[in-house]
Short mmCIF file of C-alpha atoms in Angstrom, two decimals:
data_model
loop_
_atom_site.label_atom_id
_atom_site.label_comp_id
_atom_site.label_asym_id
_atom_site.label_seq_id
_atom_site.Cartn_x
_atom_site.Cartn_y
_atom_site.Cartn_z
CA MET A 258 104.50 109.58 84.18
CA ARG A 259 104.09 111.90 80.86
CA GLY A 260 105.58 110.08 78.07
CA VAL A 261 105.54 106.59 79.70
CA THR A 262 102.51 105.26 77.08
CA ARG A 263 100.75 101.82 77.76
CA ALA A 264 102.72 99.93 75.45
CA SER A 265 105.83 100.69 76.94
CA ALA A 266 105.10 99.05 80.12
CA LEU A 267 104.85 95.77 78.59
CA PRO A 268 108.45 95.41 77.67
CA VAL A 269 109.26 96.87 81.26
CA LEU A 270 106.82 94.26 82.93
CA ARG A 271 108.96 91.49 81.33
CA THR A 272 112.23 92.89 82.68
CA LEU A 273 111.08 93.03 86.27
CA PRO A 274 112.81 90.37 88.50
CA TRP A 275 109.75 88.31 89.15
CA PRO A 276 111.45 85.17 90.08
CA THR A 277 113.66 87.38 93.06
CA LEU A 278 110.12 88.77 93.77
CA ALA A 279 108.31 85.61 93.99
CA ALA A 280 110.87 83.85 96.16
CA ALA A 281 111.33 86.68 98.83
CA GLY A 282 107.41 86.53 98.67
CA GLY A 283 107.24 82.84 99.17
CA VAL A 284 109.52 83.12 102.23
CA GLY A 285 107.72 85.79 103.90
CA LEU A 286 104.28 83.66 103.53
CA LEU A 287 106.01 80.97 105.22
CA LEU A 288 107.18 83.29 108.01
CA ALA A 289 103.77 84.53 108.42
CA ALA A 290 102.38 80.94 108.56
CA VAL A 291 104.48 80.05 111.56
CA PRO A 292 101.47 80.55 113.95
CA ARG A 293 99.50 78.52 112.05
CA LEU A 294 101.89 75.89 111.50
CA THR A 295 103.13 75.40 115.32
CA ASP A 296 101.51 73.93 118.31
CA GLY A 297 99.98 76.31 120.71
CA THR A 298 99.44 80.09 119.75
CA PRO A 299 102.28 82.23 120.19
CA GLY A 300 101.81 85.90 121.96
CA THR A 301 101.37 89.35 120.02
CA GLY A 302 105.24 89.86 120.36
CA PRO A 303 106.27 86.91 118.60
CA ALA A 304 103.78 87.67 115.85
CA LEU A 305 105.01 91.18 115.65
CA SER A 306 108.61 89.82 114.96
CA LEU A 307 107.46 87.61 112.50
CA LEU A 308 105.64 90.34 110.49
CA ARG A 309 108.50 92.28 110.76
CA CYS A 310 110.61 89.46 109.31
CA VAL A 311 108.07 89.37 106.64
CA ALA A 312 108.47 93.06 105.70
CA LEU A 313 112.08 92.47 105.81
CA ALA A 314 112.09 89.47 103.09
CA GLY A 315 109.60 91.59 100.84
CA ALA A 316 112.15 94.45 100.90
CA LEU A 317 115.05 92.14 99.97
CA GLY A 318 112.92 91.19 97.09
CA LEU A 319 112.33 94.83 96.04
CA ALA A 320 116.37 95.44 96.42
CA PHE A 321 116.42 93.82 92.91
CA LEU A 322 113.47 95.88 91.38
CA LEU A 323 115.77 98.63 89.91
CA ASP A 324 118.37 96.22 88.09
CA ASP A 325 118.25 96.83 84.46
CA PRO A 326 120.78 94.70 82.50
CA ALA A 327 120.19 97.01 79.62
CA ARG A 328 120.41 100.18 81.59
CA HIS A 329 123.30 101.62 79.50
CA THR A 330 120.80 101.28 76.31
CA THR A 331 117.55 102.66 78.03
CA ALA A 332 119.48 105.45 79.35
CA ALA A 333 119.47 106.84 75.82
CA VAL A 334 115.84 107.12 75.63
CA PRO A 335 113.67 110.18 75.97
CA VAL A 336 111.56 108.95 79.03
CA ARG A 337 113.29 110.53 82.24
CA ARG A 338 114.85 107.58 84.40
CA LEU A 339 112.74 108.65 87.55
CA ALA A 340 109.81 107.93 85.48
CA ARG A 341 110.92 104.47 84.25
CA GLN A 342 111.72 103.70 87.79
CA ALA A 343 108.71 104.46 88.90
CA LEU A 344 106.78 102.52 86.32
CA ARG A 345 108.95 99.63 87.36
CA ALA A 346 107.32 100.24 90.83
CA ALA A 347 103.83 100.66 89.85
CA LEU A 348 104.11 97.73 87.78
CA ALA A 349 105.20 95.42 90.78
CA ALA A 350 102.88 97.37 93.50
CA PRO A 351 99.77 95.69 93.18
CA PRO A 352 101.16 91.88 93.71
CA VAL A 353 103.12 93.45 96.54
CA ALA A 354 100.18 94.82 98.16
CA LEU A 355 97.99 91.58 97.72
CA TRP A 356 100.98 89.57 99.05
CA TRP A 357 101.37 91.87 102.27
CA VAL A 358 97.55 91.55 102.69
CA ALA A 359 98.15 87.87 102.42
CA ALA A 360 100.85 87.82 105.01
CA VAL A 361 98.92 89.91 107.36
CA LEU A 362 95.97 87.78 107.09
CA LEU A 363 98.26 84.58 107.82
CA VAL A 364 98.78 85.59 111.32
CA PRO A 365 95.88 84.58 113.54
CA ALA A 366 93.68 87.58 114.40
CA GLU A 367 94.01 87.20 118.38
CA ILE A 368 97.72 87.79 118.02
CA ARG A 369 97.91 89.89 115.17
CA PRO A 370 99.33 93.23 116.05
CA PRO A 371 97.90 96.68 114.88
CA VAL A 372 98.01 96.35 111.06
CA GLY A 373 98.00 100.09 109.96
CA ASP A 374 101.33 100.43 112.36
CA VAL A 375 102.96 97.33 110.92
CA THR A 376 102.07 98.16 107.40
CA LEU A 377 103.70 101.57 108.03
CA GLU A 378 106.82 99.82 109.17
CA ALA A 379 106.79 97.34 105.98
CA ALA A 380 105.98 100.60 103.55
CA ALA A 381 108.80 102.58 105.02
CA VAL A 382 111.40 99.64 104.84
CA CYS A 383 110.54 99.01 101.33
CA LEU A 384 110.86 102.45 99.98
CA LEU A 385 114.14 102.90 102.20
CA THR A 386 115.33 100.12 100.12
CA LEU A 387 113.99 101.56 97.06
CA ALA A 388 115.59 104.80 97.40
CA GLY A 389 118.63 103.15 98.39
CA ALA A 390 118.62 101.16 94.77
CA ALA A 391 117.94 104.63 92.83
CA ALA A 392 121.01 106.00 94.91
CA GLY A 393 123.24 103.27 93.26
CA VAL A 394 121.81 103.63 89.88
CA ARG A 395 122.47 107.34 90.64
CA LEU A 396 126.06 107.19 91.83
CA THR A 397 127.39 104.07 89.80
CA ASP A 398 127.32 102.67 86.29
CA ARG A 399 126.62 99.31 87.32
CA ALA A 400 123.48 97.65 86.09
CA ARG A 401 123.06 95.13 88.95
CA LEU A 402 123.02 96.63 92.18
CA GLY A 403 120.47 94.02 93.75
CA PRO A 404 123.13 92.42 95.57
CA GLY A 405 124.66 95.05 97.27
CA VAL A 406 121.15 96.77 98.34
CA ALA A 407 120.46 93.46 99.78
CA ALA A 408 123.18 93.45 101.57
CA GLY A 409 123.18 96.63 103.29
CA LEU A 410 119.55 96.29 104.19
CA LEU A 411 120.32 93.13 105.84
CA ALA A 412 123.21 95.10 107.23
CA SER A 413 120.82 97.84 108.49
CA ALA A 414 118.47 95.49 109.91
CA VAL A 415 120.82 93.83 112.32
CA LEU A 416 122.64 97.02 113.57
CA ALA A 417 119.55 99.56 114.02
CA PRO A 418 117.86 97.97 116.97
CA LEU A 419 121.47 97.61 118.31
CA LEU A 420 122.83 101.29 117.26
CA LEU A 421 119.88 103.47 117.76
CA PRO A 422 119.88 105.76 120.93
CA GLU A 423 116.63 104.47 123.30
CA ARG A 424 114.87 108.23 122.34
CA TRP A 425 115.23 107.19 118.62
CA ALA A 426 113.71 103.71 118.96
CA LEU A 427 111.85 102.29 116.01
CA PHE A 428 111.53 98.46 116.97
CA VAL A 429 109.40 98.43 120.24
CA PRO A 430 107.21 96.07 121.24
CA VAL A 431 103.28 96.49 121.15
CA GLY A 432 101.64 98.23 124.42
CA ASP A 433 105.14 100.05 124.97
CA GLU A 434 104.34 103.56 125.84
CA ARG A 435 107.03 104.35 123.06
CA TRP A 436 104.73 102.84 120.63
CA ALA A 437 103.08 105.89 118.99
CA ALA A 438 106.54 108.11 119.31
CA ALA A 439 107.96 105.36 117.03
CA HIS A 440 105.69 105.24 114.36
CA ASP A 441 105.84 108.82 113.99
CA ARG A 442 109.42 108.09 113.27
CA TRP A 443 108.67 105.30 110.78
CA ALA A 444 106.45 108.15 109.17
CA LEU A 445 109.17 110.57 108.87
CA LEU A 446 111.22 107.73 107.57
CA LEU A 447 108.77 106.90 104.99
CA ALA A 448 108.58 110.59 103.89
CA ALA A 449 112.32 111.05 103.72
CA ALA A 450 112.80 107.80 101.62
CA VAL A 451 110.08 109.40 99.14
CA ALA A 452 112.13 112.66 98.91
CA ALA A 453 115.06 110.43 98.79
CA TRP A 454 114.10 108.45 95.87
CA GLY A 455 112.97 111.53 94.09
CA LEU A 456 116.36 113.31 94.57
CA TYR A 457 118.29 110.27 93.36
CA GLY A 458 115.93 109.16 90.63
CA ALA A 459 116.42 112.28 88.79
CA GLU A 460 119.55 112.14 86.42
CA ARG A 461 122.17 114.65 86.86
CA VAL A 462 121.62 117.94 85.32
CA GLY A 463 124.94 117.91 83.24
CA ARG A 464 124.21 114.46 82.13
CA HIS A 465 120.51 115.40 81.09
CA ARG A 466 122.15 118.37 78.96
#
């Protein structure tokens, strides 16, 4: 991120939506702790569903990450918008990663689904959310896009399992013969989200000129 100095990170750090991220993270940890708080030990299937809900909770918090009340002021600074957005994500990444590790460890090991595959799903959902927020920044003049992005994420989470064709299934149970193919599709979604963020994070050429 050329042009972004260490000193410039401090003001950005203070503008991140920490209360929203903390609230979403708290909900996620409570969901992950459900197997330990209830009598009996649920199976791997319910644990997988809980971790998917945990990932959704985290992504809902990240939907507000690119909200910037001073957006129309910072648009005039020499640092490119994509670099500013990447800085916000980089500052939030360490606590989010630690939160996800804690959530995974809260699930008892005997019912914990494959960690790598579930982490891939969580990363794809979070990056798709950030790409959606970047698209909102690019296509609108609103400073607070979080509520709209969060609503779109919730709608997608509800409709995707219902509307996706069987051959494109993403939310498959552990042990299903489609598990590996589904996670190949998750990897493609992750790559597409990164590419979309790079595309929408850049300023329009005319505006840059």
